[in-house]
mmCIF file of C-alpha atoms in Angstrom:
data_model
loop_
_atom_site.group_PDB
_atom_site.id
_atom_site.type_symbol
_atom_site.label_atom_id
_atom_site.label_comp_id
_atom_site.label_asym_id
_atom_site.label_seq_id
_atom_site.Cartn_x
_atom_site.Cartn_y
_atom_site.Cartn_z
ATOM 1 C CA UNK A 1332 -16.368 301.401 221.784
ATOM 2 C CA UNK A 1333 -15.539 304.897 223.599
ATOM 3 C CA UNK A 1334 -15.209 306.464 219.921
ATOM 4 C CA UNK A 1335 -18.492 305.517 219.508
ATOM 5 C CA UNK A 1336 -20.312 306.767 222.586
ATOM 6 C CA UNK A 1337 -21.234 303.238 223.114
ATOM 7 C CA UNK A 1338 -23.106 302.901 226.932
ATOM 8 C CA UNK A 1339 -20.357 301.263 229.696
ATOM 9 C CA UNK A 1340 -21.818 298.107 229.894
ATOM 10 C CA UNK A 1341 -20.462 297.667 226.071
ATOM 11 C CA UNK A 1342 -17.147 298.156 227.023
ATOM 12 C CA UNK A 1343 -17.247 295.929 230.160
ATOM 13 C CA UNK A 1344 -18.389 293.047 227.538
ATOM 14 C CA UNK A 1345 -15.724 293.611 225.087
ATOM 15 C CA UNK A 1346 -12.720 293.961 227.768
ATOM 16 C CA UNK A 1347 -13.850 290.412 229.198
ATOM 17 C CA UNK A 1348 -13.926 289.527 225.064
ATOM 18 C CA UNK A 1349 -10.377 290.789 224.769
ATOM 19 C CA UNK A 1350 -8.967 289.218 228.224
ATOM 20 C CA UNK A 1351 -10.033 285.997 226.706
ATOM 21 C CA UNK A 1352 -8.734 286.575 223.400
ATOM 22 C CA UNK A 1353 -5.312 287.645 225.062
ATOM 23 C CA UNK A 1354 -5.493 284.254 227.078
ATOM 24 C CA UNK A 1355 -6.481 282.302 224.175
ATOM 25 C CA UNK A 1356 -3.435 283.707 221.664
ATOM 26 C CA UNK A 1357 -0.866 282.854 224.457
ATOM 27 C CA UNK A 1358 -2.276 279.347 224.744
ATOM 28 C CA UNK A 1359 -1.768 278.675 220.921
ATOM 29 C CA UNK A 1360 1.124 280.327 220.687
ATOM 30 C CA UNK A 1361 2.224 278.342 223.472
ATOM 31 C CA UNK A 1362 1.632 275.496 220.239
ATOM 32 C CA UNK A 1363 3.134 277.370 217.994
ATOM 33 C CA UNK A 1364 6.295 277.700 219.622
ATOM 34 C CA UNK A 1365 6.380 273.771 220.486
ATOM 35 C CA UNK A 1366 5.947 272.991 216.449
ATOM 36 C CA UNK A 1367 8.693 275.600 216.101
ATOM 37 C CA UNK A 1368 11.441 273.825 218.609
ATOM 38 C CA UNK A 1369 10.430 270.508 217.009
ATOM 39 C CA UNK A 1370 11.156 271.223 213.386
ATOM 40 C CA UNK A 1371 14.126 273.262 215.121
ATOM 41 C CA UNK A 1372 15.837 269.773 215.951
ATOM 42 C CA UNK A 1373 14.638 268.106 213.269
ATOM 43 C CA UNK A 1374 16.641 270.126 211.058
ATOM 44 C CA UNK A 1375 18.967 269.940 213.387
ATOM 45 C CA UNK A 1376 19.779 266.826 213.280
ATOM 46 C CA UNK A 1377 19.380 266.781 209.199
ATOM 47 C CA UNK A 1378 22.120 269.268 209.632
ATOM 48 C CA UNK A 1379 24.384 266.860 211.335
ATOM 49 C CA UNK A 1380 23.917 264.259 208.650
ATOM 50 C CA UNK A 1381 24.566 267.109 206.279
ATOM 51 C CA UNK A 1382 27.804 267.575 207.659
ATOM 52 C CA UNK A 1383 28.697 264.217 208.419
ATOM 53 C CA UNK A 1384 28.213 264.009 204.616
ATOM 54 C CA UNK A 1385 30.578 266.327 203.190
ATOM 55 C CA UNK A 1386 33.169 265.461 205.627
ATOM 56 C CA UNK A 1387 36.041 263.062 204.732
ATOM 57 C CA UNK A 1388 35.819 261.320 208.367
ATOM 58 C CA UNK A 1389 32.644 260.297 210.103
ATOM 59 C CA UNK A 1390 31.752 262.460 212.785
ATOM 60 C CA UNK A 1391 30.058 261.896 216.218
ATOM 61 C CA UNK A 1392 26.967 263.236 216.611
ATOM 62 C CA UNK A 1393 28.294 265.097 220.023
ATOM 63 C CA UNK A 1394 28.719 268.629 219.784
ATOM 64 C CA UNK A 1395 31.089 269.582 222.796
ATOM 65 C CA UNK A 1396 30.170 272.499 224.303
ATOM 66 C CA UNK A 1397 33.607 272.174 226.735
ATOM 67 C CA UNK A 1398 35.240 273.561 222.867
ATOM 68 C CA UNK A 1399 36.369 277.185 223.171
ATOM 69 C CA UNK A 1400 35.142 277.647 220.087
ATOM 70 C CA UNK A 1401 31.739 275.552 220.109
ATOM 71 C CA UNK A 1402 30.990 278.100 223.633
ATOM 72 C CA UNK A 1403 31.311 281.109 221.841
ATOM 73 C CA UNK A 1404 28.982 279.618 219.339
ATOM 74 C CA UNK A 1405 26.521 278.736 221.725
ATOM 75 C CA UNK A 1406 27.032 282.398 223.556
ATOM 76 C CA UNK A 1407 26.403 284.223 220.444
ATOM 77 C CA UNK A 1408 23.298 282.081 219.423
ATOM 78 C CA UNK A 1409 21.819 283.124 222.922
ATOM 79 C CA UNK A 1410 22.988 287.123 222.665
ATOM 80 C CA UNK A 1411 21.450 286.594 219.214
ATOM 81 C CA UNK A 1412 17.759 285.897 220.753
ATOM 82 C CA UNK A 1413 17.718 289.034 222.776
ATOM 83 C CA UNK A 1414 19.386 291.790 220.296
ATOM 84 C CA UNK A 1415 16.853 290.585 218.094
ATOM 85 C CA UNK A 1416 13.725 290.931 220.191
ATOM 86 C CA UNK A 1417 15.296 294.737 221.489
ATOM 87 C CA UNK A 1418 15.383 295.443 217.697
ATOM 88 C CA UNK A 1419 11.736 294.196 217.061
ATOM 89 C CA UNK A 1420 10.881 295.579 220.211
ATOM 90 C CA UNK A 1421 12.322 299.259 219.288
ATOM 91 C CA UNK A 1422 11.013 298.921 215.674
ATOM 92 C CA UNK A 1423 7.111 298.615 217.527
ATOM 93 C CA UNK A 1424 8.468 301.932 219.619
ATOM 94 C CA UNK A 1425 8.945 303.859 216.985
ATOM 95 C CA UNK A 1426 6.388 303.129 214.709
ATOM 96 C CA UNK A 1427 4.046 303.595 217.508
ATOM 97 C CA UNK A 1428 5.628 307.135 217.772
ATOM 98 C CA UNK A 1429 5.308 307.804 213.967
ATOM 99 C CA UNK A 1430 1.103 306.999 213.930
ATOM 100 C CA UNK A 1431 0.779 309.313 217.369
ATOM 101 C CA UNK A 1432 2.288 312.018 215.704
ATOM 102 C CA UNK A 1433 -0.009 311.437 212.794
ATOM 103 C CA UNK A 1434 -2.669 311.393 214.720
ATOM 104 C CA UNK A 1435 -1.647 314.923 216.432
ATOM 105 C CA UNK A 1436 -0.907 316.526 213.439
ATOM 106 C CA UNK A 1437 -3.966 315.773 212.012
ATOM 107 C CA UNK A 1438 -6.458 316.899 215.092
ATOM 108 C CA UNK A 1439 -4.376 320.283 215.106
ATOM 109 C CA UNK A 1440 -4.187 321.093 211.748
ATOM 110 C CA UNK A 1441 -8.575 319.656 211.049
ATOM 111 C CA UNK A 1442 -10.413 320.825 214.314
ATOM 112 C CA UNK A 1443 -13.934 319.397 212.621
ATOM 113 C CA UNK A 1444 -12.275 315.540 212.896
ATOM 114 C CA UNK A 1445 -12.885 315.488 216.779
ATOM 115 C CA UNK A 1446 -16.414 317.847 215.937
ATOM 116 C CA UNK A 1447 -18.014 315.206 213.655
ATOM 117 C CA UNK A 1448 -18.040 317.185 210.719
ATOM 118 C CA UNK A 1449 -14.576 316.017 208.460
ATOM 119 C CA UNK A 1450 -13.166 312.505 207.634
ATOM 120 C CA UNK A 1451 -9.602 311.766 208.880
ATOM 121 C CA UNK A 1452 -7.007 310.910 206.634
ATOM 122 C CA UNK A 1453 -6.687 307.448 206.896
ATOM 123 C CA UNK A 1454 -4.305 306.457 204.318
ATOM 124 C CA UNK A 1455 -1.456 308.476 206.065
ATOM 125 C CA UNK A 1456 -1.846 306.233 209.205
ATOM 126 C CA UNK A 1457 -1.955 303.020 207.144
ATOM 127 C CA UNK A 1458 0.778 304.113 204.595
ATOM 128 C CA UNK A 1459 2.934 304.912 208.345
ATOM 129 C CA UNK A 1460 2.254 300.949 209.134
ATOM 130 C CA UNK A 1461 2.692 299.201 206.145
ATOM 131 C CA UNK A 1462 6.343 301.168 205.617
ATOM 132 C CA UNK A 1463 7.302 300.602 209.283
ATOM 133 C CA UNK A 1464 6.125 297.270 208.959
ATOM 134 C CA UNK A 1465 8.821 296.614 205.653
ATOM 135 C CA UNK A 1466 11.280 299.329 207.193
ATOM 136 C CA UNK A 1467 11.871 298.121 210.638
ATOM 137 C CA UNK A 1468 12.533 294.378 209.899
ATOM 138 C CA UNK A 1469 15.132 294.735 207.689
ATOM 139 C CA UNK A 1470 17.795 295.103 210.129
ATOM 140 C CA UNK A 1471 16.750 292.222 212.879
ATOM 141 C CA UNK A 1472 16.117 289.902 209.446
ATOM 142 C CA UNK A 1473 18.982 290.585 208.225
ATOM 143 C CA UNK A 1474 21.134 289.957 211.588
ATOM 144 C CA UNK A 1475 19.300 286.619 211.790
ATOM 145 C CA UNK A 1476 20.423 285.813 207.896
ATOM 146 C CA UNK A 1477 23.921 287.309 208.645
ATOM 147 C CA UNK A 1478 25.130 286.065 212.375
ATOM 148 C CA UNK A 1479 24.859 282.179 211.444
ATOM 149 C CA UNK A 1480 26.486 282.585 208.551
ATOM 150 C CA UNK A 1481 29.926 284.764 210.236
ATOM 151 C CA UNK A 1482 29.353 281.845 213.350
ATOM 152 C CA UNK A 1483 29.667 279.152 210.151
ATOM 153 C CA UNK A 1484 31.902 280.541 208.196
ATOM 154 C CA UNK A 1485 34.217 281.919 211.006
ATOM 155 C CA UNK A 1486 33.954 279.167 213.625
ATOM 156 C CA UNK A 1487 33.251 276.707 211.577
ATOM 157 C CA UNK A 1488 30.283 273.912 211.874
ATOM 158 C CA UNK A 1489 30.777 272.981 215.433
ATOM 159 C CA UNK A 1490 30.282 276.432 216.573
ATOM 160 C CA UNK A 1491 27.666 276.917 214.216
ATOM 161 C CA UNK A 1492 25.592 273.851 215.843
ATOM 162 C CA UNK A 1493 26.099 274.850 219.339
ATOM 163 C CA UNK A 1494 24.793 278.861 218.291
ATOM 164 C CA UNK A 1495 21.989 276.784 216.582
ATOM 165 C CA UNK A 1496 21.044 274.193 219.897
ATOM 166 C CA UNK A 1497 21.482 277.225 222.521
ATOM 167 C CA UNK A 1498 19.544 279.447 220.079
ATOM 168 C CA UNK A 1499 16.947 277.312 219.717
ATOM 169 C CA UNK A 1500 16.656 276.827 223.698
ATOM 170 C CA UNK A 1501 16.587 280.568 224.443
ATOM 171 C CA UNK A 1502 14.336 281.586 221.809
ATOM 172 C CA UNK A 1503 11.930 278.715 222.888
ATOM 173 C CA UNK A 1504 12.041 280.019 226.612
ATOM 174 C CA UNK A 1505 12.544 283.743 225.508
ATOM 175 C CA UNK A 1506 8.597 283.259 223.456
ATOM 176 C CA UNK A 1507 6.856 281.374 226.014
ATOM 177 C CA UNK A 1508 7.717 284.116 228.652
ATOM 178 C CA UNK A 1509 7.085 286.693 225.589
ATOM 179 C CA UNK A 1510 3.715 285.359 224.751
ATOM 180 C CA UNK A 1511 2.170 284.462 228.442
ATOM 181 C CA UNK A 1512 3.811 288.133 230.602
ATOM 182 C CA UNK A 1513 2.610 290.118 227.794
ATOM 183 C CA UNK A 1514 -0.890 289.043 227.580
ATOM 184 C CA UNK A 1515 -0.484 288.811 231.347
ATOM 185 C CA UNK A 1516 -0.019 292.401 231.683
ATOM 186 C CA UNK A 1517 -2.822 293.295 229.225
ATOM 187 C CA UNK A 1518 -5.346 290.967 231.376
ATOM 188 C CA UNK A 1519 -3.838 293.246 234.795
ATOM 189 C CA UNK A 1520 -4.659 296.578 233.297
ATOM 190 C CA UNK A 1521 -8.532 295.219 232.096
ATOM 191 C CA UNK A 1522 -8.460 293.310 236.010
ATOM 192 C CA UNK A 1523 -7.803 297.416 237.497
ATOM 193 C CA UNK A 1524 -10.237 298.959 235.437
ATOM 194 C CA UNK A 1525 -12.740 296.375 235.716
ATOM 195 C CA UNK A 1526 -12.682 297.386 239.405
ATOM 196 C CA UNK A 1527 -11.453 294.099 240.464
ATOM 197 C CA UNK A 1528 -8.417 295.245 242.505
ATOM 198 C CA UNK A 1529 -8.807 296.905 245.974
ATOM 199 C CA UNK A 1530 -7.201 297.424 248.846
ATOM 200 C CA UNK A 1531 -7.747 297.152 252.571
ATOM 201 C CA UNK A 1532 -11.633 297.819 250.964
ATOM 202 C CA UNK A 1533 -11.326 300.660 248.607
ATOM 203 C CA UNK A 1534 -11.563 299.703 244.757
ATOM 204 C CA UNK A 1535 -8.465 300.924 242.864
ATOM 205 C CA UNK A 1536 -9.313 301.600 239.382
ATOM 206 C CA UNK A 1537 -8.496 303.992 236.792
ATOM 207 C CA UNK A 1538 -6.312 306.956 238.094
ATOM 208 C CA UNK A 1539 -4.622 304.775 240.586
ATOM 209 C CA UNK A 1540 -1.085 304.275 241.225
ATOM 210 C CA UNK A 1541 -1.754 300.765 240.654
ATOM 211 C CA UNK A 1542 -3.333 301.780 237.387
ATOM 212 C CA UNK A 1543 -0.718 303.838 236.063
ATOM 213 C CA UNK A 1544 1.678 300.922 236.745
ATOM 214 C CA UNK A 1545 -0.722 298.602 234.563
ATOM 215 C CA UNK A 1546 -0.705 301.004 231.456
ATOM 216 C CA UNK A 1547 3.241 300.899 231.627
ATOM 217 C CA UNK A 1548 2.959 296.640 231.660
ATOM 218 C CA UNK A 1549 0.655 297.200 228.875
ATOM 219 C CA UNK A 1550 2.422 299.121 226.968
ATOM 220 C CA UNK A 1551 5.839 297.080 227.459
ATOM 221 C CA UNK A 1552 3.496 293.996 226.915
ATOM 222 C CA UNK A 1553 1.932 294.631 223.457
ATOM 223 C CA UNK A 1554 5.108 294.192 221.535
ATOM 224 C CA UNK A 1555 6.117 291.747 224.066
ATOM 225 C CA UNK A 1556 2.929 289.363 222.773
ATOM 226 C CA UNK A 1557 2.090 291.043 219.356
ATOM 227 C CA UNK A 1558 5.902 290.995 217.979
ATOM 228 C CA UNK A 1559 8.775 290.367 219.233
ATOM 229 C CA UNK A 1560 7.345 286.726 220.796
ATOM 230 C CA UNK A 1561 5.842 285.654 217.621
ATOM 231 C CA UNK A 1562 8.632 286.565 216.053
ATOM 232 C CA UNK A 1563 11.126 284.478 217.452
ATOM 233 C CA UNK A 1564 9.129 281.549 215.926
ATOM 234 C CA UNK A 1565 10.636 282.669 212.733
ATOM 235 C CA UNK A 1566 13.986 283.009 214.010
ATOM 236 C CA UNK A 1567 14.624 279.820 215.645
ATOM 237 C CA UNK A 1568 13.274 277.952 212.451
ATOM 238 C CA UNK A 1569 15.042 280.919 210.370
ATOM 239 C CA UNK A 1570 18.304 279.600 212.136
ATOM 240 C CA UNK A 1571 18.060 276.009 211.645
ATOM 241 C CA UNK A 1572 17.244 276.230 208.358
ATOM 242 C CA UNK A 1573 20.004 278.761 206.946
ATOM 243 C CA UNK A 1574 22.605 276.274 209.134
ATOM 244 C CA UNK A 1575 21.035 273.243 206.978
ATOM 245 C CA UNK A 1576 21.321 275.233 203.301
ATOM 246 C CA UNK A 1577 24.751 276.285 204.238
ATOM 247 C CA UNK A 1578 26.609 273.176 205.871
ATOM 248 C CA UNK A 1579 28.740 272.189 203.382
ATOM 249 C CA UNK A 1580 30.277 275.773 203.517
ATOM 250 C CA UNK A 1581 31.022 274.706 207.254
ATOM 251 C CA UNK A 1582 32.331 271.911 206.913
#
């Protein structure tokens, strides 16, 4: 809308249009994460009978979390949900960095973009996403593929089913804070420059302390709701089901 020379009243509309929209993705990824955890312990506890299975003597279906061993499972499953986020979190950082760059080089180098009179180059900018986009996940996917398998492999299945339940639980909490303080901070930043904050009477809006604080919310909360706390949907499912494939190499 300000690319376009579009009046103010446009933009007012389509900053209440995007506060909703940020509202309305938390709320359904607030679903999203709740069909996630639910197929979580379902496979779960199809893991158990897995194990149960190809086991000589019939197990409990108690995983003590008192074992040495079954703790440091449950430790690394947690650790797990943050070092991944950080890494998807990182991977937005510097992708970001890449496009501005991009961006820069272009206006310097072609002074009639910003005059009207040449056509930016595009492709660059989308060939910068699509590579960071296949780039950057291949080291938090594979440490989600990898760590369950050491836990399994290492601590064996008990450990492997307490990183599993405590992963599950943190990456469940970790999303729904993810998905509602990100979109929270994008609403706070439209609320300032909407004119809707003031103090002892005067209106603090754009070039405000208060402001300046928003953008940095913002821009901590984009990945925050755009990536990292969709992404831990994945993981948590990605977890229980490599645990499920890979039980009888547990056991």
């Amino acid at each position: 809308v300000e690319m376009s020379a579009s009046p103010e009243s446009v933009r007012a509309v389509t900053d209440q249009l995007d506060a909703v929209g940020n509202t309305t993705k938390a709320l359904t990824k607030g679903y999203a994460v709740a069909s996630a955890s639910l197929a979580a312990f379902l496979l779960f506890s199809a893991y158990l009978d897995e194990v149960d299975r190809f086991t000589d003597d019939t197990i409990s279906r108690v995983v003590n979390l008192a074992e040495p061993k079954v703790f440091v499972g449950a430790l690394i499953g947690a650790a797990l949900v943050y070092v991944f986020s950080s890494f998807a979190m990182r991977a937005v950082g510097r992708a970001a960095t890449d496009m501005i760059e991009e961006v820069r080089r272009q206006f310097r180098e072609d002074p009639g973009i910003m005059a009207g009179t040449s056509m930016p180059d595009y492709r660059a900018c989308v060939d910068i996403s699509v590579r960071s986009a296949l780039r950057e996940m291949i080291l938090p996917g594979s440490l989600a593929v990898v760590v369950p398998i050491l836990v399994g492999v290492i601590l064996r299945w008990e450990a492997a089913a307490g990183m599993l339940m405590v992963g599950t639980i943190v990456g469940v909490l970790m999303a729904l804070v993810m998905n509602n303080g990100g979109g929270a901070w994008d609403n706070a930043k439209k609320t300032i420059e909407a004119g809707h904050l003031t103090e002892n009477g005067v209106v603090l809006g754009k070039g405000s302390d208060a402001h300046a604080a928003a953008v940095v919310g913002d821009t901590v909360g984009d990945p925050w709701k755009d990536t990292a706390g969709p992404s831990l949907h994945v993981l948590v499912k990605l977890l229980a089901t490599i645990t499920l494939v890979l039980a009888p190499l547990f056991v």
